[in-house]
């Protein structure tokens, strides 16, 4: 504690300073009010003791000035008056002094007053800090459900995991829950219904865990993301019990939701991890549980995965890739390869798909299937995607200038590029910069787009279309495919995913689905391109289905620009020559 004394009488000043220093306080002594004010401004004290009668600036002036200065406006002030003149006292108190002592005062009297003022200040400071903490905490809560957000939850978890000296380490289980296909509710019934479902989920989880004994008190549940929740289980002695707890939580969320006259059924996937067996701190525990959830999601709705060490290696690898990807663009490590797209009827090259390639000095070649999801998650994809579009368009414009007039350049777009980024502006900028005719640029979007806010993505797609570019739906048939998208989106082409093409000649189901997709697309005036065609048999079969174009290793793998250029010569199938149309 730091006390400032203002006293012009040297012996009194020294005595006062000595007394307080004996009590363990740090004391700064000024010989008049002016000097005291300077000292106070340099380092705001915790308490001021001031004489009244002093040269230059007297005690009243000092009190007034301190109260008017922000840094010292609340500092406690005790006035030391020479005589018990009531008027002196009232003047000082009116100006903002907190207490007064009449000279000569006794040592005990002085120390009592000092201790009382400092204690009061400490309690006021604590209140101010608490209010500040509360305001900060309110900001860290999810506005919809009032649950802690990621950061606040992380802080609470950290406190819970901090070892208590002498006490045995407690096992803490953490479960991340992801609602399966939640965005479909938003899309079909509106965000207001979706919000009510989330509030209900939050309430069910909180209610379920609301026990006095829980180490995190009320804040054992958090909302980590749009449809992702975290639950801290205070007592999970082993992995089997943890898995059982996940199932319990899933059952809790599987009960029907009755909202605005609708009865809704939801499933949740779960990822879980255990402290200290699998993670040594809060950050790792949360990361592990989320990693486990990432593994659970693709395995289908309602899956539970408990973290295991192999997932950890994947986490380490992800981190490595993430870090290296951060500077990949600036270090010129990214390139585009081009894969030709061919007309099945004529063998002519009708387009190219630009595909990212990344060679990193220590990691070697990293597949886009690995780094694109990381780029999407980290947000790097915005810059990388813009670079890819610009580079592909520049290449296409160059080929166009060389006399290749009839082809299009397809560029893959990530969902992230639709969110919060001005995609139409980027497209029109790239077209203007490269001079590429708009209809030579094709944007490939995936079905996952349909899971995001439909109204805004539709508006963005229409705005892009209005610029004259083409639009293709990539990887059709995987994930959430619905033929309804064909009608809803302003598509020019649809790309049948290689998963269907792979077995098309053996699997009657895949063949039937492909046939239906082709027929439906054609009825909407959308052309169909098959991906991943590797054999002549597959190509022949696709021809019988009426599929217009293909892309695949049968003709060419994705290759660098100077090799892709050679593809303009067209495709001749190995055994069967093309019909006479060529
Ligand atoms: P995609 O857009 O569906 O691209 C087709 C993928 O199939 C490419 O994989 C291509 O190399 C591969 N492929 C082509 N023909 C055959 C074949 O006959 N057989 C087999 N087995 N595979 C074939 P790649 O280049 O590894 O890209 C994987 C995915 O990464 C792409 O799938 C796309 O979703 C994403 N991607 C690549 N470049 C970009 C990009 O610039 N931006 C974005 N957002 N995503 C990209
Ligand atoms: Mg593609
Ligand atoms: Mg594809």
Coordinates of C-alpha atoms and ligand atoms in Angstrom, one line a residue:
X1 CA 0.0 0.0 0.0
X2 CA 1.3 3.4 -1.0
X3 CA 0.5 6.5 1.1
X4 CA 1.1 10.1 0.1
X5 CA 1.7 12.7 2.8
X6 CA 1.5 16.4 2.2
X7 CA 2.9 18.4 5.2
X8 CA 5.0 21.5 5.2
X9 CA 6.3 21.2 8.7
X10 CA 9.5 19.1 8.4
X11 CA 9.4 17.5 11.9
X12 CA 5.7 16.5 11.6
X13 CA 6.3 15.2 8.1
X14 CA 9.3 13.1 9.1
X15 CA 7.5 11.8 12.1
X16 CA 4.4 10.8 10.1
X17 CA 6.5 9.1 7.5
X18 CA 8.5 7.1 10.0
X19 CA 5.3 6.0 11.8
X20 CA 3.7 4.7 8.6
X21 CA 6.8 3.1 7.3
X22 CA 7.1 1.3 10.6
X23 CA 3.7 -0.2 9.8
X24 CA 5.0 -1.5 6.5
X25 CA 3.5 1.1 4.2
X26 CA 5.4 2.7 1.3
X27 CA 5.3 6.4 2.0
X28 CA 5.9 9.3 -0.4
X29 CA 6.3 12.7 1.4
X30 CA 5.6 16.1 -0.2
X31 CA 6.5 19.4 1.4
X32 CA 3.5 21.3 0.0
X33 CA 0.2 20.7 -1.9
X34 CA 1.7 21.4 -5.3
X35 CA 4.4 18.8 -4.9
X36 CA 1.9 16.3 -3.5
X37 CA -0.3 16.8 -6.6
X38 CA 2.6 16.2 -8.9
X39 CA 3.5 13.0 -7.0
X40 CA -0.1 11.8 -7.0
X41 CA -0.4 12.3 -10.8
X42 CA 2.9 10.4 -11.4
X43 CA 1.8 7.5 -9.2
X44 CA -1.8 7.5 -7.9
X45 CA -1.5 6.6 -4.2
X46 CA -3.9 4.3 -2.2
X47 CA -4.3 7.0 0.5
X48 CA -3.5 10.7 1.0
X49 CA -2.8 12.4 4.3
X50 CA -2.8 16.1 4.0
X51 CA -2.2 19.1 6.2
X52 CA -4.5 22.1 5.7
X53 CA -2.3 25.1 5.9
X54 CA 0.6 24.8 3.4
X55 CA 2.3 27.2 1.0
X56 CA 1.6 27.2 -2.8
X57 CA -1.4 24.9 -2.7
X58 CA -3.2 24.3 0.6
X59 CA -5.0 21.2 1.7
X60 CA -8.3 22.3 0.4
X61 CA -6.8 23.1 -3.0
X62 CA -5.1 19.7 -3.0
X63 CA -8.3 17.8 -2.2
X64 CA -10.2 19.7 -4.9
X65 CA -7.5 19.0 -7.5
X66 CA -7.2 15.3 -6.6
X67 CA -11.0 14.9 -6.9
X68 CA -11.0 16.5 -10.3
X69 CA -8.2 14.2 -11.6
X70 CA -9.5 10.9 -13.0
X71 CA -6.7 8.8 -11.6
X72 CA -7.1 10.1 -8.1
X73 CA -10.8 10.9 -8.0
X74 CA -11.7 8.1 -5.6
X75 CA -8.5 7.9 -3.6
X76 CA -9.3 8.2 0.2
X77 CA -8.1 11.5 1.8
X78 CA -7.6 12.2 5.4
X79 CA -7.1 15.8 6.4
X80 CA -4.9 16.8 9.3
X81 CA -6.2 20.0 10.8
X82 CA -4.3 22.1 13.3
X83 CA -7.3 22.8 15.5
X84 CA -10.6 21.2 15.9
X85 CA -12.3 24.0 14.0
X86 CA -15.6 22.7 12.8
X87 CA -15.6 25.0 9.8
X88 CA -12.2 23.6 8.6
X89 CA -13.5 20.1 8.9
X90 CA -16.8 20.9 7.0
X91 CA -14.9 22.7 4.2
X92 CA -12.6 19.7 3.8
X93 CA -15.4 17.2 3.8
X94 CA -17.5 19.2 1.4
X95 CA -14.6 19.3 -1.0
X96 CA -14.4 15.5 -0.9
X97 CA -12.1 14.5 2.0
X98 CA -13.1 11.2 3.7
X99 CA -11.9 11.8 7.2
X100 CA -10.0 14.2 9.4
X101 CA -7.6 14.1 12.4
X102 CA -7.0 16.9 14.8
X103 CA -3.4 17.7 15.6
X104 CA -1.9 16.7 17.8
X105 CA -3.2 13.2 17.2
X106 CA -2.2 10.0 19.0
X107 CA -0.4 7.3 17.1
X108 CA -3.3 4.8 17.6
X109 CA -5.8 7.4 16.4
X110 CA -3.8 7.9 13.2
X111 CA -3.3 4.2 12.5
X112 CA -7.0 3.5 13.1
X113 CA -8.0 6.1 10.6
X114 CA -5.4 4.9 8.1
X115 CA -6.4 1.3 8.4
X116 CA -10.1 2.0 8.2
X117 CA -9.7 4.1 5.0
X118 CA -7.5 1.5 3.3
X119 CA -9.9 -1.3 4.2
X120 CA -12.8 0.6 2.8
X121 CA -10.8 1.4 -0.4
X122 CA -9.9 -2.3 -0.8
X123 CA -13.6 -3.3 -0.5
X124 CA -14.7 -0.6 -3.0
X125 CA -11.9 -1.8 -5.4
X126 CA -13.1 -5.4 -5.1
X127 CA -16.7 -4.4 -5.9
X128 CA -15.5 -2.5 -8.9
X129 CA -13.5 -5.4 -10.1
X130 CA -16.4 -7.8 -9.5
X131 CA -18.8 -5.6 -11.6
X132 CA -16.1 -5.4 -14.3
X133 CA -15.8 -9.2 -14.2
X134 CA -19.5 -9.6 -14.4
X135 CA -19.8 -7.3 -17.4
X136 CA -17.0 -9.2 -19.1
X137 CA -18.6 -12.5 -18.3
X138 CA -21.9 -11.4 -19.7
X139 CA -20.0 -10.6 -23.0
X140 CA -18.5 -14.1 -23.0
X141 CA -21.9 -15.8 -22.8
X142 CA -24.0 -16.9 -25.7
X143 CA -26.7 -14.3 -26.3
X144 CA -29.3 -16.9 -27.3
X145 CA -28.9 -19.5 -24.6
X146 CA -27.0 -17.5 -21.9
X147 CA -24.6 -20.5 -21.7
X148 CA -20.9 -19.7 -21.5
X149 CA -19.1 -19.4 -24.8
X150 CA -15.9 -21.2 -25.7
X151 CA -13.6 -18.8 -23.8
X152 CA -15.5 -18.6 -20.6
X153 CA -16.0 -22.3 -20.6
X154 CA -12.3 -22.8 -21.1
X155 CA -11.5 -20.6 -18.1
X156 CA -14.0 -22.5 -15.9
X157 CA -12.6 -25.8 -17.0
X158 CA -9.1 -24.6 -16.3
X159 CA -10.1 -23.8 -12.8
X160 CA -11.7 -27.2 -12.3
X161 CA -8.7 -29.0 -13.6
X162 CA -6.2 -27.1 -11.4
X163 CA -4.9 -29.5 -8.8
X164 CA -5.9 -28.9 -5.2
X165 CA -2.8 -29.4 -3.0
X166 CA -3.1 -32.6 -1.0
X167 CA -6.3 -33.8 -2.8
X168 CA -6.4 -36.7 -5.2
X169 CA -6.6 -35.7 -8.9
X170 CA -10.2 -35.9 -10.0
X171 CA -11.2 -37.5 -13.3
X172 CA -13.1 -35.1 -15.4
X173 CA -15.0 -36.1 -18.6
X174 CA -15.7 -33.7 -21.3
X175 CA -18.3 -34.3 -24.0
X176 CA -18.8 -32.3 -27.2
X177 CA -22.3 -32.7 -28.7
X178 CA -23.1 -31.8 -32.3
X179 CA -26.8 -31.7 -33.4
X180 CA -27.1 -33.7 -36.6
X181 CA -28.4 -31.9 -39.6
X182 CA -29.5 -29.0 -37.5
X183 CA -29.3 -26.5 -40.3
X184 CA -32.1 -28.3 -42.0
X185 CA -34.4 -27.1 -39.3
X186 CA -33.3 -23.6 -39.9
X187 CA -33.8 -24.0 -43.6
X188 CA -37.2 -25.6 -43.6
X189 CA -38.9 -24.0 -40.5
X190 CA -37.0 -20.8 -40.2
X191 CA -34.3 -19.5 -37.8
X192 CA -36.8 -18.6 -35.1
X193 CA -37.8 -22.3 -34.7
X194 CA -34.1 -23.2 -34.9
X195 CA -33.3 -20.8 -32.1
X196 CA -36.0 -22.2 -29.9
X197 CA -34.6 -25.7 -30.4
X198 CA -31.2 -24.5 -29.4
X199 CA -32.6 -22.9 -26.3
X200 CA -34.4 -26.1 -25.4
X201 CA -31.2 -28.1 -26.0
X202 CA -29.3 -25.8 -23.7
X203 CA -32.1 -26.0 -21.0
X204 CA -32.2 -29.8 -21.1
X205 CA -28.4 -30.1 -20.8
X206 CA -28.2 -27.6 -18.0
X207 CA -31.1 -29.0 -16.1
X208 CA -29.7 -32.5 -16.4
X209 CA -26.3 -31.4 -14.9
X210 CA -27.6 -29.0 -12.4
X211 CA -26.4 -30.5 -9.2
X212 CA -24.8 -28.7 -6.3
X213 CA -21.9 -31.1 -6.3
X214 CA -20.8 -30.3 -9.8
X215 CA -17.3 -28.8 -9.8
X216 CA -18.3 -26.2 -12.4
X217 CA -21.5 -25.2 -10.6
X218 CA -24.0 -24.0 -13.1
X219 CA -21.6 -23.5 -15.9
X220 CA -20.9 -27.1 -16.8
X221 CA -22.6 -26.7 -20.2
X222 CA -21.4 -24.4 -23.0
X223 CA -22.4 -23.5 -26.5
X224 CA -19.2 -23.8 -28.6
X225 CA -20.6 -23.1 -32.0
X226 CA -23.9 -22.9 -33.9
X227 CA -25.1 -26.4 -33.2
X228 CA -22.3 -27.6 -31.0
X229 CA -22.4 -27.9 -27.2
X230 CA -19.9 -29.0 -24.6
X231 CA -20.7 -30.7 -21.3
X232 CA -18.3 -31.1 -18.4
X233 CA -18.9 -34.2 -16.4
X234 CA -17.4 -33.9 -13.0
X235 CA -17.2 -37.6 -12.2
X236 CA -16.0 -39.9 -15.0
X237 CA -13.7 -42.5 -13.5
X238 CA -13.2 -44.4 -16.8
X239 CA -13.8 -44.4 -20.5
X240 CA -16.7 -46.9 -20.3
X241 CA -18.6 -44.7 -17.9
X242 CA -17.8 -41.7 -20.1
X243 CA -19.2 -43.5 -23.1
X244 CA -22.3 -44.4 -21.1
X245 CA -22.7 -40.7 -20.1
X246 CA -22.6 -39.8 -23.8
X247 CA -25.4 -42.1 -24.6
X248 CA -27.4 -40.7 -21.7
X249 CA -27.0 -37.2 -23.1
X250 CA -27.9 -38.3 -26.6
X251 CA -31.1 -39.9 -25.2
X252 CA -31.9 -36.7 -23.4
X253 CA -31.6 -34.7 -26.7
X254 CA -33.5 -37.3 -28.6
X255 CA -36.8 -36.6 -26.8
X256 CA -39.2 -34.9 -29.2
X257 CA -39.2 -31.0 -29.3
X258 CA -42.6 -29.4 -29.4
X259 CA -42.1 -26.0 -30.8
X260 CA -44.6 -23.6 -32.4
X261 CA -47.0 -26.5 -33.2
X262 CA -44.2 -28.6 -34.7
X263 CA -43.0 -31.9 -33.2
X264 CA -39.3 -32.2 -34.0
X265 CA -36.9 -35.1 -33.6
X266 CA -33.2 -34.6 -33.4
X267 CA -30.1 -36.7 -32.9
X268 CA -26.8 -35.6 -31.6
X269 CA -23.3 -37.0 -32.3
X270 CA -20.9 -37.0 -29.5
X271 CA -17.1 -36.9 -29.0
X272 CA -15.6 -37.3 -25.5
X273 CA -12.3 -37.2 -23.7
X274 CA -11.1 -37.8 -20.2
X275 CA -8.8 -35.8 -17.9
X276 CA -6.1 -36.6 -16.8
X277 CA -5.9 -40.0 -18.7
X278 CA -6.0 -38.4 -22.1
X279 CA -5.3 -34.7 -21.7
X280 CA -3.1 -32.8 -19.3
X281 CA -5.0 -29.5 -19.3
X282 CA -8.3 -27.8 -20.2
X283 CA -7.2 -26.8 -23.7
X284 CA -6.1 -30.3 -24.7
X285 CA -9.2 -31.8 -23.1
X286 CA -11.5 -29.6 -25.2
X287 CA -9.5 -30.1 -28.3
X288 CA -9.6 -33.9 -27.8
X289 CA -13.3 -34.0 -27.3
X290 CA -13.8 -31.8 -30.4
X291 CA -11.5 -34.0 -32.4
X292 CA -13.5 -37.0 -31.3
X293 CA -16.7 -35.3 -32.4
X294 CA -15.1 -34.5 -35.8
X295 CA -14.5 -38.3 -36.1
X296 CA -18.0 -39.1 -35.0
X297 CA -19.8 -36.8 -37.4
X298 CA -18.9 -38.5 -40.7
X299 CA -19.8 -41.9 -39.3
X300 CA -23.5 -40.9 -39.4
X301 CA -26.1 -39.4 -37.1
X302 CA -26.0 -40.3 -33.4
X303 CA -22.4 -41.7 -33.4
X304 CA -20.3 -41.6 -30.2
X305 CA -16.5 -41.5 -30.4
X306 CA -14.2 -41.4 -27.4
X307 CA -10.9 -39.8 -28.2
X308 CA -7.9 -42.1 -28.8
X309 CA -4.2 -41.6 -29.3
X310 CA -4.4 -42.2 -33.1
X311 CA -6.7 -39.2 -33.3
X312 CA -4.0 -37.3 -31.5
X313 CA -1.5 -38.0 -34.2
X314 CA -4.0 -36.6 -36.6
X315 CA -4.4 -33.5 -34.4
X316 CA -0.6 -33.0 -34.5
X317 CA -0.5 -33.5 -38.2
X318 CA -3.4 -31.1 -38.6
X319 CA -1.6 -28.5 -36.6
X320 CA 1.5 -28.9 -38.7
X321 CA -0.4 -28.5 -41.9
X322 CA -2.3 -25.6 -40.5
X323 CA 0.9 -23.8 -39.5
X324 CA 2.6 -24.4 -42.8
X325 CA -0.5 -23.4 -44.8
X326 CA -0.5 -20.1 -43.1
X327 CA 2.5 -19.0 -45.2
X328 CA 2.0 -21.3 -48.2
X329 CA 0.7 -18.6 -50.5
X330 CA 3.3 -16.0 -49.6
X331 CA 6.1 -18.6 -50.1
X332 CA 4.7 -19.4 -53.6
X333 CA 4.2 -23.1 -52.6
X334 CA 0.7 -23.4 -54.1
X335 CA 0.1 -24.1 -57.7
X336 CA -2.8 -25.0 -59.9
X337 CA -3.1 -28.2 -61.9
X338 CA -5.7 -28.5 -64.7
X339 CA -7.8 -31.5 -65.5
X340 CA -9.5 -31.6 -68.9
X341 CA -13.2 -32.1 -69.2
X342 CA -14.3 -33.8 -72.4
X343 CA -17.5 -34.1 -74.5
X344 CA -18.5 -37.7 -74.5
X345 CA -20.1 -37.3 -77.9
X346 CA -17.2 -35.8 -79.7
X347 CA -14.0 -36.3 -77.6
X348 CA -13.4 -32.5 -77.7
X349 CA -12.1 -30.8 -74.7
X350 CA -14.8 -28.5 -73.4
X351 CA -13.2 -27.3 -70.2
X352 CA -10.7 -27.6 -67.5
X353 CA -11.0 -27.9 -63.8
X354 CA -8.4 -26.0 -61.8
X355 CA -7.2 -28.0 -58.8
X356 CA -4.9 -26.8 -56.1
X357 CA -1.6 -28.5 -55.5
X358 CA 0.7 -27.9 -52.6
X359 CA 4.3 -28.9 -52.2
X360 CA 5.7 -28.0 -48.9
X361 CA 9.5 -28.3 -48.2
X362 CA 9.2 -30.5 -45.1
X363 CA 5.7 -32.0 -45.5
X364 CA 6.1 -32.9 -49.2
X365 CA 3.0 -33.0 -51.4
X366 CA -0.1 -32.4 -49.3
X367 CA -3.3 -33.5 -50.8
X368 CA -6.1 -30.9 -51.2
X369 CA -8.4 -33.4 -49.6
X370 CA -6.3 -32.8 -46.5
X371 CA -5.4 -29.1 -46.6
X372 CA -8.7 -27.7 -48.0
X373 CA -10.7 -28.6 -45.0
X374 CA -8.0 -27.0 -42.8
X375 CA -7.9 -24.0 -45.0
X376 CA -11.7 -23.7 -44.6
X377 CA -11.7 -24.1 -40.9
X378 CA -8.9 -21.5 -40.4
X379 CA -10.4 -19.1 -42.9
X380 CA -7.2 -19.2 -45.1
X381 CA -9.5 -20.4 -47.8
X382 CA -10.7 -16.9 -48.5
X383 CA -7.3 -15.7 -49.7
X384 CA -6.3 -19.1 -51.2
X385 CA -9.6 -19.3 -53.1
X386 CA -9.3 -15.8 -54.5
X387 CA -5.7 -16.6 -55.6
X388 CA -6.9 -19.8 -57.3
X389 CA -9.7 -18.0 -59.1
X390 CA -7.4 -15.2 -60.3
X391 CA -4.6 -17.7 -61.4
X392 CA -7.0 -20.0 -63.2
X393 CA -8.7 -17.1 -65.0
X394 CA -5.4 -15.7 -66.0
X395 CA -4.4 -19.0 -67.5
X396 CA -7.7 -19.4 -69.3
X397 CA -7.4 -15.9 -70.7
X398 CA -3.9 -16.8 -72.0
X399 CA -5.2 -19.9 -73.8
X400 CA -8.1 -17.9 -75.1
X401 CA -5.6 -15.3 -76.5
X402 CA -3.7 -18.2 -78.2
X403 CA -6.9 -19.1 -80.1
X404 CA -8.7 -21.6 -77.9
X405 CA -12.1 -20.1 -77.9
X406 CA -14.4 -22.9 -76.9
X407 CA -13.7 -24.1 -73.4
X408 CA -14.5 -23.0 -69.9
X409 CA -12.3 -22.9 -66.8
X410 CA -13.9 -24.4 -63.7
X411 CA -12.8 -23.2 -60.3
X412 CA -13.8 -24.8 -57.0
X413 CA -15.5 -22.6 -54.4
X414 CA -15.7 -23.3 -50.7
X415 CA -18.7 -22.6 -48.6
X416 CA -16.6 -20.2 -46.5
X417 CA -16.1 -18.0 -49.6
X418 CA -19.9 -17.3 -49.5
X419 CA -19.9 -16.2 -45.9
X420 CA -19.0 -12.6 -45.1
X421 CA -17.0 -12.2 -48.3
X422 CA -18.1 -10.4 -51.3
X423 CA -17.9 -13.2 -53.8
X424 CA -19.6 -11.4 -56.7
X425 CA -17.2 -8.5 -56.3
X426 CA -14.2 -10.9 -56.4
X427 CA -15.6 -12.6 -59.6
X428 CA -16.2 -9.3 -61.4
X429 CA -12.8 -8.0 -60.4
X430 CA -11.1 -11.2 -61.7
X431 CA -13.0 -11.0 -64.9
X432 CA -12.1 -7.3 -65.4
X433 CA -8.4 -7.9 -64.5
X434 CA -8.0 -10.9 -66.8
X435 CA -10.3 -9.9 -69.6
X436 CA -11.7 -13.5 -69.7
X437 CA -15.2 -13.6 -71.3
X438 CA -17.5 -14.3 -68.3
X439 CA -19.1 -17.4 -69.8
X440 CA -15.7 -19.1 -69.9
X441 CA -15.5 -19.1 -66.1
X442 CA -17.4 -21.7 -64.2
X443 CA -17.8 -21.8 -60.4
X444 CA -18.1 -25.2 -58.8
X445 CA -20.1 -25.2 -55.6
X446 CA -20.9 -28.2 -53.4
X447 CA -24.1 -29.4 -51.9
X448 CA -23.0 -28.4 -48.4
X449 CA -23.8 -24.9 -49.4
X450 CA -27.4 -25.8 -49.2
X451 CA -27.0 -26.3 -45.4
X452 CA -26.1 -22.7 -44.9
X453 CA -28.4 -19.8 -44.9
X454 CA -30.4 -20.5 -48.1
X455 CA -31.6 -17.0 -48.7
X456 CA -28.2 -15.3 -48.7
X457 CA -26.3 -18.0 -50.6
X458 CA -29.1 -18.0 -53.3
X459 CA -28.7 -14.2 -53.6
X460 CA -24.9 -14.5 -53.9
X461 CA -25.3 -17.2 -56.6
X462 CA -27.8 -15.1 -58.6
X463 CA -25.4 -12.1 -58.3
X464 CA -22.6 -14.2 -59.7
X465 CA -24.8 -15.6 -62.4
X466 CA -25.8 -12.0 -63.3
X467 CA -22.1 -11.4 -64.2
X468 CA -22.4 -14.1 -66.9
X469 CA -20.4 -16.8 -65.3
X470 CA -21.5 -20.5 -65.2
X471 CA -22.4 -22.4 -62.2
X472 CA -21.9 -26.1 -61.5
X473 CA -22.9 -28.3 -58.6
X474 CA -19.8 -30.4 -57.6
X475 CA -19.8 -33.9 -56.0
X476 CA -23.5 -34.4 -56.6
X477 CA -24.9 -37.4 -54.9
X478 CA -22.7 -37.3 -51.8
X479 CA -23.9 -35.9 -48.5
X480 CA -27.1 -34.1 -48.4
X481 CA -28.1 -34.3 -52.1
X482 CA -31.6 -33.5 -52.9
X483 CA -32.9 -33.1 -56.4
X484 CA -34.8 -30.1 -55.0
X485 CA -31.5 -28.1 -55.2
X486 CA -31.6 -28.5 -59.0
X487 CA -34.7 -26.4 -59.1
X488 CA -33.7 -23.9 -56.5
X489 CA -30.2 -23.1 -57.7
X490 CA -29.4 -21.3 -61.0
X491 CA -27.2 -24.2 -62.2
X492 CA -25.7 -24.8 -65.7
X493 CA -24.1 -28.1 -64.9
X494 CA -24.1 -30.9 -62.4
X495 CA -21.1 -33.1 -61.6
X496 CA -21.9 -36.7 -60.6
X497 CA -19.5 -37.7 -57.9
X498 CA -16.8 -40.3 -58.5
X499 CA -18.3 -42.5 -55.8
X500 CA -21.2 -43.3 -58.2
X501 CA -19.1 -43.5 -61.3
X502 CA -16.7 -45.9 -59.7
X503 CA -19.2 -48.8 -59.5
X504 CA -21.5 -47.7 -62.2
X505 CA -21.0 -50.8 -64.3
X506 CA -21.4 -53.3 -61.5
X507 CA -23.7 -51.7 -59.0
X508 CA -27.3 -51.6 -60.2
X509 CA -28.2 -49.1 -57.4
X510 CA -25.5 -46.6 -58.4
X511 CA -26.5 -47.0 -62.0
X512 CA -30.1 -46.4 -61.2
X513 CA -29.3 -43.3 -59.2
X514 CA -27.1 -41.9 -61.9
X515 CA -29.8 -42.5 -64.5
X516 CA -32.3 -40.7 -62.4
X517 CA -29.9 -37.7 -61.8
X518 CA -29.2 -37.4 -65.5
X519 CA -32.9 -37.5 -66.4
X520 CA -33.9 -35.1 -63.7
X521 CA -31.1 -32.6 -64.6
X522 CA -32.0 -32.7 -68.2
X523 CA -35.6 -31.9 -67.4
X524 CA -34.3 -28.8 -65.7
X525 CA -32.1 -28.0 -68.7
X526 CA -28.9 -28.7 -66.7
X527 CA -26.1 -30.6 -68.3
X528 CA -24.3 -33.5 -66.6
X529 CA -20.6 -34.2 -66.2
X530 CA -19.3 -37.4 -64.7
X531 CA -16.2 -37.2 -62.5
X532 CA -13.5 -39.8 -61.9
X533 CA -14.0 -41.8 -65.1
X534 CA -11.2 -44.3 -65.2
X535 CA -12.3 -47.0 -67.7
X536 CA -13.7 -47.3 -71.1
X537 CA -16.6 -49.4 -69.7
X538 CA -17.6 -46.6 -67.4
X539 CA -17.5 -44.1 -70.2
X540 CA -19.6 -46.3 -72.5
X541 CA -22.1 -46.8 -69.7
X542 CA -22.3 -43.0 -69.1
X543 CA -22.9 -42.5 -72.8
X544 CA -25.9 -44.8 -72.7
X545 CA -27.3 -42.8 -69.8
X546 CA -27.1 -39.6 -71.8
X547 CA -24.4 -38.0 -69.7
X548 CA -22.8 -35.2 -71.8
X549 CA -19.3 -34.8 -70.5
X550 CA -16.6 -36.6 -68.4
X551 CA -13.5 -35.9 -66.5
X552 CA -11.1 -38.5 -65.2
X553 CA -7.9 -40.4 -65.4
X554 CA -9.1 -42.3 -68.5
X555 CA -8.1 -39.2 -70.4
X556 CA -5.9 -37.2 -68.1
X557 CA -5.0 -36.7 -64.5
X558 CA -4.8 -33.1 -63.4
X559 CA -1.6 -31.7 -64.8
X560 CA 0.4 -28.5 -64.9
X561 CA -0.6 -25.8 -67.4
X562 CA 2.0 -26.6 -70.0
X563 CA 0.9 -30.3 -70.1
X564 CA -2.8 -29.4 -69.9
X565 CA -2.4 -27.3 -73.0
X566 CA -1.6 -30.4 -75.0
X567 CA -5.1 -31.8 -74.1
X568 CA -6.7 -29.3 -76.5
X569 CA -6.0 -31.9 -79.2
X570 CA -8.9 -33.9 -77.8
X571 CA -9.6 -37.4 -76.5
X572 CA -9.5 -40.7 -78.4
X573 CA -10.6 -43.7 -76.4
X574 CA -8.0 -46.5 -76.3
X575 CA -10.1 -49.2 -78.1
X576 CA -13.3 -47.8 -79.3
X577 CA -12.9 -45.0 -81.8
X578 CA -15.4 -42.1 -81.5
X579 CA -18.5 -42.1 -83.6
X580 CA -18.4 -40.3 -86.9
X581 CA -19.6 -37.0 -85.3
X582 CA -16.0 -36.2 -84.6
Ligands
LIG1 P1 -13.3 -32.2 -56.7 O1 -13.6 -30.7 -57.0 O2 -14.4 -33.1 -56.7 O3 -12.1 -32.6 -57.7 C1 -12.0 -33.8 -58.3 C2 -11.0 -34.6 -57.6 O4 -11.0 -35.9 -58.2 C3 -9.6 -34.1 -57.8 O5 -8.9 -34.5 -56.6 C4 -9.1 -35.0 -58.9 O6 -7.7 -35.1 -58.9 C5 -9.8 -36.3 -58.7 N1 -9.9 -37.1 -59.9 C6 -10.0 -36.6 -61.1 N2 -10.2 -37.7 -62.0 C7 -10.1 -38.8 -61.2 C8 -10.1 -40.2 -61.6 O7 -10.3 -40.6 -62.7 N3 -10.0 -41.1 -60.5 C9 -9.9 -40.6 -59.3 N4 -9.7 -41.6 -58.3 N5 -9.8 -39.3 -58.9 C10 -9.9 -38.4 -59.9 P2 -8.0 -33.5 -55.9 O8 -7.3 -32.7 -56.9 O9 -7.2 -34.3 -54.9 O10 -9.0 -32.5 -55.1 C11 -9.8 -33.0 -54.1 C12 -10.8 -31.9 -53.7 O11 -10.1 -30.8 -53.2 C13 -11.6 -31.4 -54.9 O12 -12.6 -32.3 -55.2 C14 -12.1 -30.1 -54.3 O13 -13.2 -30.3 -53.5 C15 -10.9 -29.7 -53.5 N6 -10.2 -28.6 -54.2 C16 -9.2 -28.8 -55.0 N7 -8.8 -27.5 -55.5 C17 -9.6 -26.6 -54.9 C18 -9.7 -25.2 -54.9 O14 -9.0 -24.5 -55.6 N8 -10.6 -24.6 -54.1 C19 -11.4 -25.4 -53.3 N9 -12.3 -24.7 -52.5 N10 -11.4 -26.7 -53.3 C20 -10.5 -27.3 -54.0
LIG2 MG1 -14.5 -29.8 -58.3
LIG3 MG1 -16.0 -33.3 -57.5

